[in-house]
Coordinates of C-alpha atoms in Angstrom, one line a residue:
X1 CA -17.8 126.6 82.0
X2 CA -15.5 129.0 83.9
X3 CA -13.4 131.4 81.9
X4 CA -10.0 130.6 80.3
X5 CA -8.1 132.2 83.2
X6 CA -8.9 129.3 85.5
X7 CA -8.2 126.6 83.0
X8 CA -5.1 125.5 85.0
X9 CA -7.4 124.2 87.7
X10 CA -7.6 120.5 87.1
X11 CA -11.0 120.3 88.7
X12 CA -12.6 122.7 86.1
X13 CA -15.5 121.1 84.3
X14 CA -14.6 119.3 81.1
X15 CA -16.6 117.0 78.8
X16 CA -16.1 115.4 75.4
X17 CA -18.3 118.2 73.9
X18 CA -17.1 121.2 75.9
X19 CA -14.9 122.2 73.0
X20 CA -18.1 123.2 71.1
X21 CA -18.3 126.4 73.2
X22 CA -14.9 127.6 71.9
X23 CA -13.9 129.1 68.5
X24 CA -13.0 126.3 66.1
X25 CA -10.0 126.9 63.9
X26 CA -9.9 125.1 60.5
X27 CA -13.6 124.3 60.8
X28 CA -15.4 122.4 58.1
X29 CA -18.8 123.6 57.1
X30 CA -21.1 120.8 56.1
X31 CA -24.0 121.7 53.9
X32 CA -26.1 118.8 55.3
X33 CA -26.1 119.2 59.1
X34 CA -28.6 116.4 59.6
X35 CA -26.5 113.9 57.7
X36 CA -23.4 114.9 59.7
X37 CA -25.4 114.2 62.9
X38 CA -26.4 110.8 61.6
X39 CA -22.8 109.9 60.7
X40 CA -21.5 111.0 64.1
X41 CA -24.1 108.8 65.9
X42 CA -22.9 105.9 63.8
X43 CA -19.3 106.6 64.8
X44 CA -20.2 106.7 68.5
X45 CA -21.7 103.2 68.2
X46 CA -18.6 101.7 66.5
X47 CA -15.7 100.1 68.4
X48 CA -12.6 102.1 69.0
X49 CA -9.7 101.6 66.5
X50 CA -7.3 101.2 69.4
X51 CA -7.7 100.2 73.0
X52 CA -7.1 102.1 76.3
X53 CA -4.6 99.4 77.3
X54 CA -2.5 100.2 74.2
X55 CA -2.8 103.9 74.8
X56 CA -1.5 103.5 78.4
X57 CA 1.3 101.3 77.1
X58 CA 2.4 104.1 74.8
X59 CA 2.2 106.5 77.7
X60 CA 4.6 104.4 79.6
X61 CA 7.0 104.1 76.7
X62 CA 6.9 107.8 76.0
X63 CA 7.7 108.4 79.7
X64 CA 10.9 106.5 78.9
X65 CA 11.6 108.7 76.0
X66 CA 11.2 111.8 78.2
X67 CA 13.7 110.2 80.6
X68 CA 16.2 109.6 77.8
X69 CA 15.8 105.8 77.9
X70 CA 14.2 105.5 74.4
X71 CA 14.1 107.4 71.1
X72 CA 10.9 108.4 69.3
X73 CA 10.5 107.8 65.5
X74 CA 7.3 109.2 64.2
X75 CA 6.9 108.8 60.4
X76 CA 4.5 108.5 57.5
X77 CA 2.6 110.3 54.9
X78 CA 1.9 114.0 54.9
X79 CA -1.8 113.1 54.1
X80 CA -3.1 109.6 53.5
X81 CA -5.5 108.9 50.7
X82 CA -8.1 106.2 51.0
X83 CA -6.4 104.6 48.0
X84 CA -3.3 104.0 50.1
X85 CA -5.2 101.3 52.0
X86 CA -3.7 98.4 50.2
X87 CA -1.2 95.7 51.3
X88 CA 1.7 97.0 49.1
X89 CA 1.7 100.5 50.4
X90 CA 1.0 99.7 54.0
X91 CA 3.8 97.1 54.1
X92 CA 6.2 99.5 52.4
X93 CA 5.7 102.1 55.2
X94 CA 5.9 99.5 57.9
X95 CA 9.1 98.0 56.6
X96 CA 10.7 101.4 56.2
X97 CA 9.8 102.3 59.8
X98 CA 11.3 99.0 61.1
X99 CA 14.5 99.4 59.1
X100 CA 15.0 103.0 60.3
X101 CA 14.4 102.1 63.9
X102 CA 16.8 99.2 63.7
X103 CA 19.5 101.5 62.3
X104 CA 18.9 104.1 65.0
X105 CA 19.0 101.4 67.7
X106 CA 22.4 100.3 66.5
X107 CA 23.8 103.7 67.1
X108 CA 21.9 104.8 70.1
X109 CA 21.7 101.5 72.0
X110 CA 18.3 102.4 73.3
X111 CA 14.8 101.2 72.3
X112 CA 12.9 103.1 69.6
X113 CA 9.2 103.9 70.0
X114 CA 7.7 103.6 66.6
X115 CA 4.8 105.9 65.8
X116 CA 3.2 106.0 62.4
X117 CA 1.4 108.9 60.7
X118 CA -0.9 106.2 59.4
X119 CA -4.4 104.7 59.7
X120 CA -6.1 108.1 60.1
X121 CA -4.0 110.9 58.7
X122 CA -6.7 111.9 56.2
X123 CA -7.3 115.5 57.1
X124 CA -5.0 118.5 56.4
X125 CA -5.2 122.1 57.5
X126 CA -5.1 124.7 54.8
X127 CA -4.1 128.4 54.8
X128 CA -6.9 129.3 52.3
X129 CA -10.5 128.0 52.1
X130 CA -10.6 128.2 48.3
X131 CA -8.2 127.9 45.4
X132 CA -8.4 128.8 41.7
X133 CA -8.1 125.9 39.3
X134 CA -8.2 125.3 35.5
X135 CA -11.5 123.5 34.8
X136 CA -12.7 122.8 31.2
X137 CA -10.4 125.6 29.9
X138 CA -11.7 128.1 32.4
X139 CA -10.4 129.5 35.7
X140 CA -12.7 128.4 38.5
X141 CA -12.7 129.0 42.3
X142 CA -13.3 125.9 44.3
X143 CA -13.0 124.8 47.9
X144 CA -9.5 123.7 48.8
X145 CA -8.9 119.9 49.1
X146 CA -8.9 119.3 52.9
X147 CA -8.2 115.6 52.8
X148 CA -10.0 112.4 51.9
X149 CA -12.2 112.5 55.0
X150 CA -13.6 115.9 54.0
X151 CA -13.8 116.2 50.2
X152 CA -12.2 114.8 47.1
X153 CA -9.0 115.8 45.3
X154 CA -10.9 116.0 42.0
X155 CA -12.1 119.6 41.5
X156 CA -15.6 118.3 40.8
X157 CA -15.8 116.7 44.3
X158 CA -14.9 119.5 46.7
X159 CA -18.2 119.7 48.7
X160 CA -17.6 118.5 52.2
X161 CA -19.4 115.1 52.7
X162 CA -20.0 113.6 56.2
X163 CA -20.1 110.1 54.8
X164 CA -16.3 110.5 54.2
X165 CA -15.9 110.4 58.0
X166 CA -17.3 106.9 58.0
X167 CA -15.0 106.0 55.1
X168 CA -12.1 107.3 57.1
X169 CA -13.0 105.1 60.0
X170 CA -13.2 101.9 57.9
X171 CA -10.1 102.7 55.9
X172 CA -8.2 103.3 59.2
X173 CA -9.6 100.1 60.6
X174 CA -8.5 98.1 57.5
X175 CA -5.1 99.7 57.5
X176 CA -4.5 99.1 61.2
X177 CA -5.8 95.5 60.9
X178 CA -3.3 94.8 58.2
X179 CA -0.5 96.3 60.3
X180 CA -1.4 94.2 63.3
X181 CA -1.8 91.0 61.2
X182 CA 1.6 91.6 59.5
X183 CA 3.4 92.2 62.8
X184 CA 1.8 89.1 64.4
X185 CA 2.8 87.0 61.4
X186 CA 6.5 87.6 61.6
X187 CA 6.8 90.7 59.4
X188 CA 9.1 92.3 62.1
X189 CA 11.2 89.2 62.6
X190 CA 14.7 90.5 62.5
X191 CA 16.1 87.1 61.4
X192 CA 13.9 87.0 58.3
X193 CA 15.6 87.8 55.0
X194 CA 15.6 91.5 54.4
X195 CA 16.5 93.5 51.2
X196 CA 19.2 95.9 52.2
X197 CA 20.0 97.6 49.0
X198 CA 22.4 100.6 48.9
X199 CA 22.9 100.9 45.2
X200 CA 21.4 104.4 45.4
X201 CA 24.4 105.6 47.4
X202 CA 26.9 107.4 45.2
X203 CA 29.5 108.1 47.9
X204 CA 31.9 105.1 48.4
X205 CA 32.5 106.2 52.0
X206 CA 28.8 106.3 52.8
X207 CA 28.1 103.0 51.1
X208 CA 30.9 101.4 53.0
X209 CA 29.5 102.7 56.3
X210 CA 26.0 101.5 55.5
X211 CA 27.2 98.0 54.7
X212 CA 29.4 98.0 57.8
X213 CA 26.4 98.8 60.0
X214 CA 24.3 96.1 58.3
X215 CA 27.1 93.5 58.8
X216 CA 27.4 94.5 62.4
X217 CA 23.6 94.2 63.0
X218 CA 23.5 90.8 61.3
X219 CA 26.4 89.5 63.3
X220 CA 24.9 90.7 66.6
X221 CA 21.5 89.1 65.8
X222 CA 23.1 85.8 64.7
X223 CA 25.1 85.7 67.9
X224 CA 22.0 86.3 70.0
X225 CA 20.2 83.5 68.2
X226 CA 23.2 81.2 68.7
X227 CA 23.4 81.8 72.5
X228 CA 19.6 81.4 73.0
X229 CA 19.0 85.1 73.7
X230 CA 16.2 85.2 71.1
X231 CA 13.0 84.5 73.1
X232 CA 9.9 83.4 71.1
X233 CA 7.6 84.7 73.8
X234 CA 6.8 88.4 74.0
X235 CA 7.9 90.7 76.8
X236 CA 5.6 92.6 79.0
X237 CA 5.5 95.5 76.6
X238 CA 4.7 93.1 73.7
X239 CA 8.2 93.4 72.1
X240 CA 10.7 90.7 71.2
X241 CA 13.1 90.2 68.3
X242 CA 10.3 88.8 66.2
X243 CA 7.6 91.3 67.1
X244 CA 7.4 95.0 67.9
X245 CA 5.0 97.6 69.2
X246 CA 3.8 99.9 66.5
X247 CA 1.5 102.8 67.3
X248 CA -0.6 105.1 65.1
X249 CA -1.2 108.8 65.2
X250 CA -2.7 111.7 63.2
X251 CA -3.4 115.4 63.6
X252 CA -6.5 115.9 65.7
X253 CA -8.0 118.3 63.3
X254 CA -11.6 117.1 63.0
X255 CA -13.0 117.4 66.5
X256 CA -16.4 116.0 65.6
X257 CA -14.7 112.8 64.6
X258 CA -12.4 112.7 67.7
X259 CA -15.3 113.3 70.0
X260 CA -17.4 110.5 68.4
X261 CA -14.5 108.1 69.0
X262 CA -13.9 109.1 72.6
X263 CA -14.8 106.5 75.3
X264 CA -14.7 107.1 79.0
X265 CA -13.1 104.1 80.7
X266 CA -11.0 103.2 83.7
X267 CA -7.3 103.2 82.9
X268 CA -5.3 100.0 82.8
X269 CA -3.1 99.5 85.9
X270 CA -0.3 98.3 83.8
X271 CA -0.3 101.6 81.9
X272 CA -0.1 103.9 84.9
X273 CA 3.1 105.9 84.9
X274 CA 2.8 108.8 87.3
X275 CA 5.2 111.1 89.0
X276 CA 4.0 110.5 92.5
X277 CA 2.0 108.1 94.6
X278 CA -0.5 110.8 95.4
X279 CA -1.2 111.2 91.7
X280 CA -1.7 107.5 91.2
X281 CA -4.1 107.4 94.2
X282 CA -6.1 110.3 92.7
X283 CA -6.3 108.9 89.2
X284 CA -6.5 105.1 89.5
X285 CA -10.1 104.7 90.6
X286 CA -11.6 107.2 88.2
X287 CA -12.8 106.7 84.7
X288 CA -11.0 108.9 82.1
X289 CA -11.7 109.8 78.5
X290 CA -9.6 108.0 75.8
X291 CA -9.6 109.1 72.2
X292 CA -9.7 105.7 70.4
X293 CA -9.2 107.0 66.9
X294 CA -5.4 106.6 67.4
X295 CA -2.9 106.0 70.2
X296 CA -1.9 109.7 70.1
X297 CA -3.0 112.8 68.2
X298 CA -1.3 116.1 67.8
X299 CA -2.1 119.8 67.6
X300 CA -1.1 121.6 64.5
X301 CA 0.5 125.0 64.2
X302 CA -2.9 126.4 63.0
X303 CA -5.1 125.0 65.8
X304 CA -3.2 125.7 69.1
X305 CA -5.0 128.9 70.1
X306 CA -5.1 129.1 73.9
X307 CA -8.8 130.1 73.8
X308 CA -9.7 127.7 71.0
X309 CA -11.7 124.5 70.7
X310 CA -8.7 122.2 70.0
X311 CA -6.9 123.1 73.2
X312 CA -10.2 122.7 75.1
X313 CA -10.6 119.1 73.7
X314 CA -6.9 118.1 74.1
X315 CA -6.6 119.2 77.7
X316 CA -9.1 116.6 78.9
X317 CA -8.1 113.4 77.1
X318 CA -6.0 110.6 78.5
X319 CA -3.9 110.1 75.4
X320 CA -0.4 111.5 75.1
X321 CA -0.5 114.4 72.7
X322 CA 1.8 116.3 70.4
X323 CA 2.1 120.0 69.9
X324 CA 3.7 121.6 66.8
X325 CA 6.0 124.4 67.7
X326 CA 7.1 126.9 65.0
X327 CA 8.2 130.4 64.3
X328 CA 4.8 131.9 65.3
X329 CA 5.0 130.5 68.8
X330 CA 6.1 132.9 71.5
X331 CA 8.2 131.3 74.4
X332 CA 5.7 132.5 77.1
X333 CA 2.8 131.2 75.0
X334 CA 4.4 127.8 74.8
X335 CA 4.7 127.6 78.6
X336 CA 1.0 128.7 79.0
X337 CA 0.0 126.1 76.5
X338 CA 1.8 123.4 78.5
X339 CA 0.2 124.6 81.7
X340 CA -3.2 124.0 80.1
X341 CA -2.5 120.7 78.4
X342 CA -0.3 119.1 81.1
X343 CA -0.9 120.8 84.5
X344 CA 0.5 117.8 86.4
X345 CA 3.7 117.6 84.4
X346 CA 3.4 114.0 83.6
X347 CA 6.5 112.6 81.9
X348 CA 5.8 111.9 78.2
X349 CA 2.3 113.4 78.2
X350 CA 3.4 116.1 75.7
X351 CA 5.7 115.9 72.8
X352 CA 6.8 119.2 71.5
X353 CA 7.3 118.9 67.7
X354 CA 9.6 121.7 66.5
X355 CA 9.2 122.8 62.9
X356 CA 11.2 125.9 62.4
X357 CA 12.9 125.6 59.0
X358 CA 16.7 125.5 58.4
X359 CA 17.0 129.3 58.3
X360 CA 15.1 129.8 61.6
X361 CA 16.0 127.0 63.9
X362 CA 19.2 128.6 65.3
X363 CA 17.4 131.9 66.0
X364 CA 14.1 130.5 67.5
X365 CA 14.6 127.1 69.1
X366 CA 17.0 128.2 72.0
X367 CA 14.4 130.7 73.4
X368 CA 11.7 127.9 73.4
X369 CA 14.1 125.5 75.2
X370 CA 15.1 128.1 77.8
X371 CA 11.4 128.9 78.5
X372 CA 10.5 125.3 79.0
X373 CA 13.7 124.6 81.1
X374 CA 12.7 127.5 83.4
X375 CA 9.2 126.0 83.9
X376 CA 7.8 123.1 85.8
X377 CA 7.7 121.1 82.5
X378 CA 11.5 120.9 82.0
X379 CA 11.7 117.2 82.9
X380 CA 8.4 116.0 81.5
X381 CA 8.2 117.1 77.9
X382 CA 9.7 115.2 74.9
X383 CA 11.4 117.4 72.3
X384 CA 11.0 116.1 68.8
X385 CA 12.3 117.6 65.5
X386 CA 10.1 117.9 62.5
X387 CA 12.6 119.1 59.8
X388 CA 10.1 118.8 57.0
X389 CA 7.3 121.4 57.4
X390 CA 9.5 124.5 57.7
X391 CA 11.5 123.6 54.6
X392 CA 9.0 123.4 51.8
X393 CA 9.9 125.3 48.7
X394 CA 9.0 125.5 45.0
X395 CA 10.8 123.7 42.2
X396 CA 12.9 126.1 40.2
X397 CA 11.8 124.5 37.0
X398 CA 8.1 124.4 37.9
X399 CA 7.0 126.8 40.7
X400 CA 3.7 125.0 41.0
X401 CA 5.4 121.9 42.3
X402 CA 6.4 121.8 46.0
X403 CA 9.7 120.2 47.0
X404 CA 12.1 120.0 49.9
X405 CA 15.9 120.1 49.8
X406 CA 17.6 117.2 51.7
X407 CA 20.3 119.6 52.8
X408 CA 17.7 121.9 54.5
X409 CA 16.1 118.9 56.2
X410 CA 19.5 117.7 57.5
X411 CA 20.5 121.2 58.5
X412 CA 17.5 121.7 60.7
X413 CA 17.8 118.2 62.3
X414 CA 21.6 118.7 62.9
X415 CA 21.0 122.1 64.4
X416 CA 18.3 120.9 66.7
X417 CA 20.6 118.1 68.0
X418 CA 23.4 120.5 68.6
X419 CA 21.2 123.2 70.2
X420 CA 19.6 120.8 72.6
X421 CA 22.9 119.4 73.6
X422 CA 24.4 122.9 74.2
X423 CA 21.5 124.0 76.4
X424 CA 21.5 120.8 78.6
X425 CA 18.3 119.6 76.9
X426 CA 17.7 116.4 74.9
X427 CA 16.2 115.9 71.4
X428 CA 14.2 112.8 72.1
X429 CA 12.8 112.1 68.6
X430 CA 12.2 112.9 65.0
X431 CA 9.0 113.5 63.1
X432 CA 9.3 112.8 59.3
X433 CA 7.0 112.8 56.3
X434 CA 8.2 109.9 54.2
X435 CA 7.0 106.9 52.1
X436 CA 8.4 103.6 51.0
X437 CA 6.3 103.6 47.9
X438 CA 7.8 102.8 44.5
X439 CA 6.6 102.6 41.0
X440 CA 6.1 99.5 38.9
X441 CA 9.8 99.5 38.0
X442 CA 10.9 99.6 41.6
X443 CA 11.9 103.3 41.5
X444 CA 11.2 105.4 44.6
X445 CA 9.0 108.5 44.7
X446 CA 10.9 111.7 43.7
X447 CA 9.5 114.6 45.7
X448 CA 12.5 115.9 47.7
X449 CA 15.8 117.0 46.1
X450 CA 19.2 115.6 47.2
X451 CA 20.4 112.9 49.6
X452 CA 22.9 110.2 48.7
X453 CA 20.7 109.4 45.6
X454 CA 21.6 112.9 44.5
X455 CA 18.2 113.5 43.1
X456 CA 18.1 116.7 41.0
X457 CA 15.3 119.1 40.3
X458 CA 14.7 117.6 36.9
X459 CA 14.1 114.2 38.6
X460 CA 11.0 115.4 40.4
X461 CA 8.8 114.7 37.4
X462 CA 9.9 111.1 37.2
X463 CA 7.7 109.8 40.1
X464 CA 6.1 112.6 42.0
X465 CA 3.0 111.2 43.7
X466 CA 2.1 113.4 46.7
X467 CA -1.3 115.2 46.6
X468 CA -0.1 117.4 49.5
X469 CA 3.5 118.0 50.7
X470 CA 6.7 116.3 49.4
X471 CA 8.0 113.3 51.3
X472 CA 11.3 111.6 51.7
X473 CA 11.6 108.5 49.7
X474 CA 12.9 105.1 50.8
X475 CA 16.5 105.9 50.2
X476 CA 16.4 109.4 51.6
X477 CA 14.7 108.1 54.7
X478 CA 17.4 105.5 55.3
X479 CA 20.0 108.4 54.8
X480 CA 18.3 110.2 57.7
X481 CA 18.2 107.1 59.8
X482 CA 22.0 106.6 59.3
X483 CA 22.7 110.2 60.1
X484 CA 20.7 110.0 63.4
X485 CA 22.4 106.7 64.3
X486 CA 25.8 108.2 63.5
X487 CA 25.2 111.2 65.7
X488 CA 23.7 109.2 68.6
X489 CA 26.5 106.8 68.5
X490 CA 29.0 109.6 68.7
X491 CA 27.0 111.2 71.6
X492 CA 27.0 107.8 73.4
X493 CA 30.8 107.5 73.0
X494 CA 31.4 111.1 73.9
X495 CA 32.4 112.1 70.3
X496 CA 29.7 114.5 69.3
X497 CA 31.8 117.0 67.5
X498 CA 32.8 116.7 63.8
X499 CA 30.8 114.5 61.6
X500 CA 27.4 116.0 62.4
X501 CA 28.3 119.6 63.1
X502 CA 26.8 121.4 60.1
X503 CA 27.9 124.6 58.5
X504 CA 25.5 127.5 59.0
X505 CA 22.5 127.2 56.8
X506 CA 23.4 130.5 55.0
X507 CA 26.6 128.9 53.7
X508 CA 25.0 125.8 52.2
X509 CA 24.6 125.4 48.5
X510 CA 21.0 124.4 48.2
X511 CA 20.8 123.8 44.5
X512 CA 18.2 126.4 43.9
X513 CA 19.2 126.5 40.2
X514 CA 18.6 122.8 39.8
X515 CA 22.1 121.5 39.8
X516 CA 23.2 118.2 41.4
X517 CA 23.7 118.3 45.2
X518 CA 26.9 116.3 45.4
X519 CA 29.5 115.9 48.2
X520 CA 31.2 119.2 47.2
X521 CA 27.9 121.2 47.2
X522 CA 26.0 119.6 50.1
X523 CA 28.4 120.5 53.0
X524 CA 26.4 118.6 55.6
X525 CA 26.6 115.3 53.8
X526 CA 30.2 116.1 52.9
X527 CA 31.0 116.6 56.6
X528 CA 29.3 113.3 57.4
X529 CA 31.3 111.5 54.8
X530 CA 34.5 113.0 56.2
X531 CA 33.5 112.0 59.7
X532 CA 32.9 108.4 58.6
X533 CA 36.1 108.1 56.6
X534 CA 38.2 109.4 59.5
X535 CA 36.6 107.3 62.2
X536 CA 38.6 104.4 63.6

């Protein structure tokens, strides 16, 4: 291998295993190396979870997102557990994604590319290798829980086990199989009866707006059906009013697993979407490596070192990829990273997933946008906002419990929309940790504080289920969908000021003392309500 300085040369040698010569961040040390080798050989013999044709179809759709012709909705669990592989929880996530995308389409009037953090999001990076826990009345230091495909959440099951990689494959396969079967069986039929419940909304103005949008959607769909504009057959992309494309993604953390599920194949001609005829001529005849563990994988904030193993692996794969961009990323480093991952500047090849935090986004995002705008990547990347990861905090009543404030989440999202617009850029998508899960009484999870449900700090204990980071629940997720839809509608109609122009984060009352985040306290939601109430 040549040194890193020549990595921009697209002819530099690359192989599915060349990453092994680089430093591996967030590495997992397996006590039984022989067992790991046996497991990886088994994975190499198994079919891919997705197909190259599907990957290329996503590439084409993400190119449309980069061109402003579509919007990207990436959503799902912070970290999946194997126990989530059941019909109820899979369908809850799928339904929520479909409802959110329908709401966004109503406001934006563009297609939504649906991308789930599902069927493989089993590994999580950690800041510390060990943690101290209470065990049989004593303090004991154990390995940190790294996700179900590494070790167990139970403190007695923290030794990394290679067999969990096989379990991850089969649980991913079963999850994806149920998603595909559900979609092909009419689960996404927009004319099927749907439960649109907004009893959680305490603001009369917001409730009226939600119901108005649903009524408008229903009327439009009924009209299309009446005039015969509801084709039963699928379009070229596989979409119609009764079926949709749905793609899966996860963080590409476990490189042994990703390498074992990489297959070198000739790309589908239908999926080719290049910037020039010369590029098409160069790439069409050759076989290229596809990671078939998911349609797309992303680089985390802890694994994007320019001289690291993850960058080496990501730069050679055919799949579109995501890159988390946060406070530790320098503007010039971001451009160097893009030069390595996407030297040909292919539209939609890279999605930049901003995760700054409400208090940092105004100070840090503009410099990153300007750096990319001044580079050759200005027209090819997709900018996506992750308003979750930079806004994790502790519960005032129980510091050991992690939560997120809805007002912080909306502040970062609103600021990102405003900043991109002011700099002549475009926010092309949103990346959310959420779940549609409910308890046996039909009550949503309670992990984030606020939203139109007005969840309070004391409500967290009612149905807190996450073993990792807090997620938006069903109602809070729909709140976000309506907020995005409202903004994009205003942008489309040339009315972007007002309802979604938040006050500075420093002026927001974030309910740190555990009070109720109502319309008077949560200024962002209050501004939205005023905007809705005043709109003709």
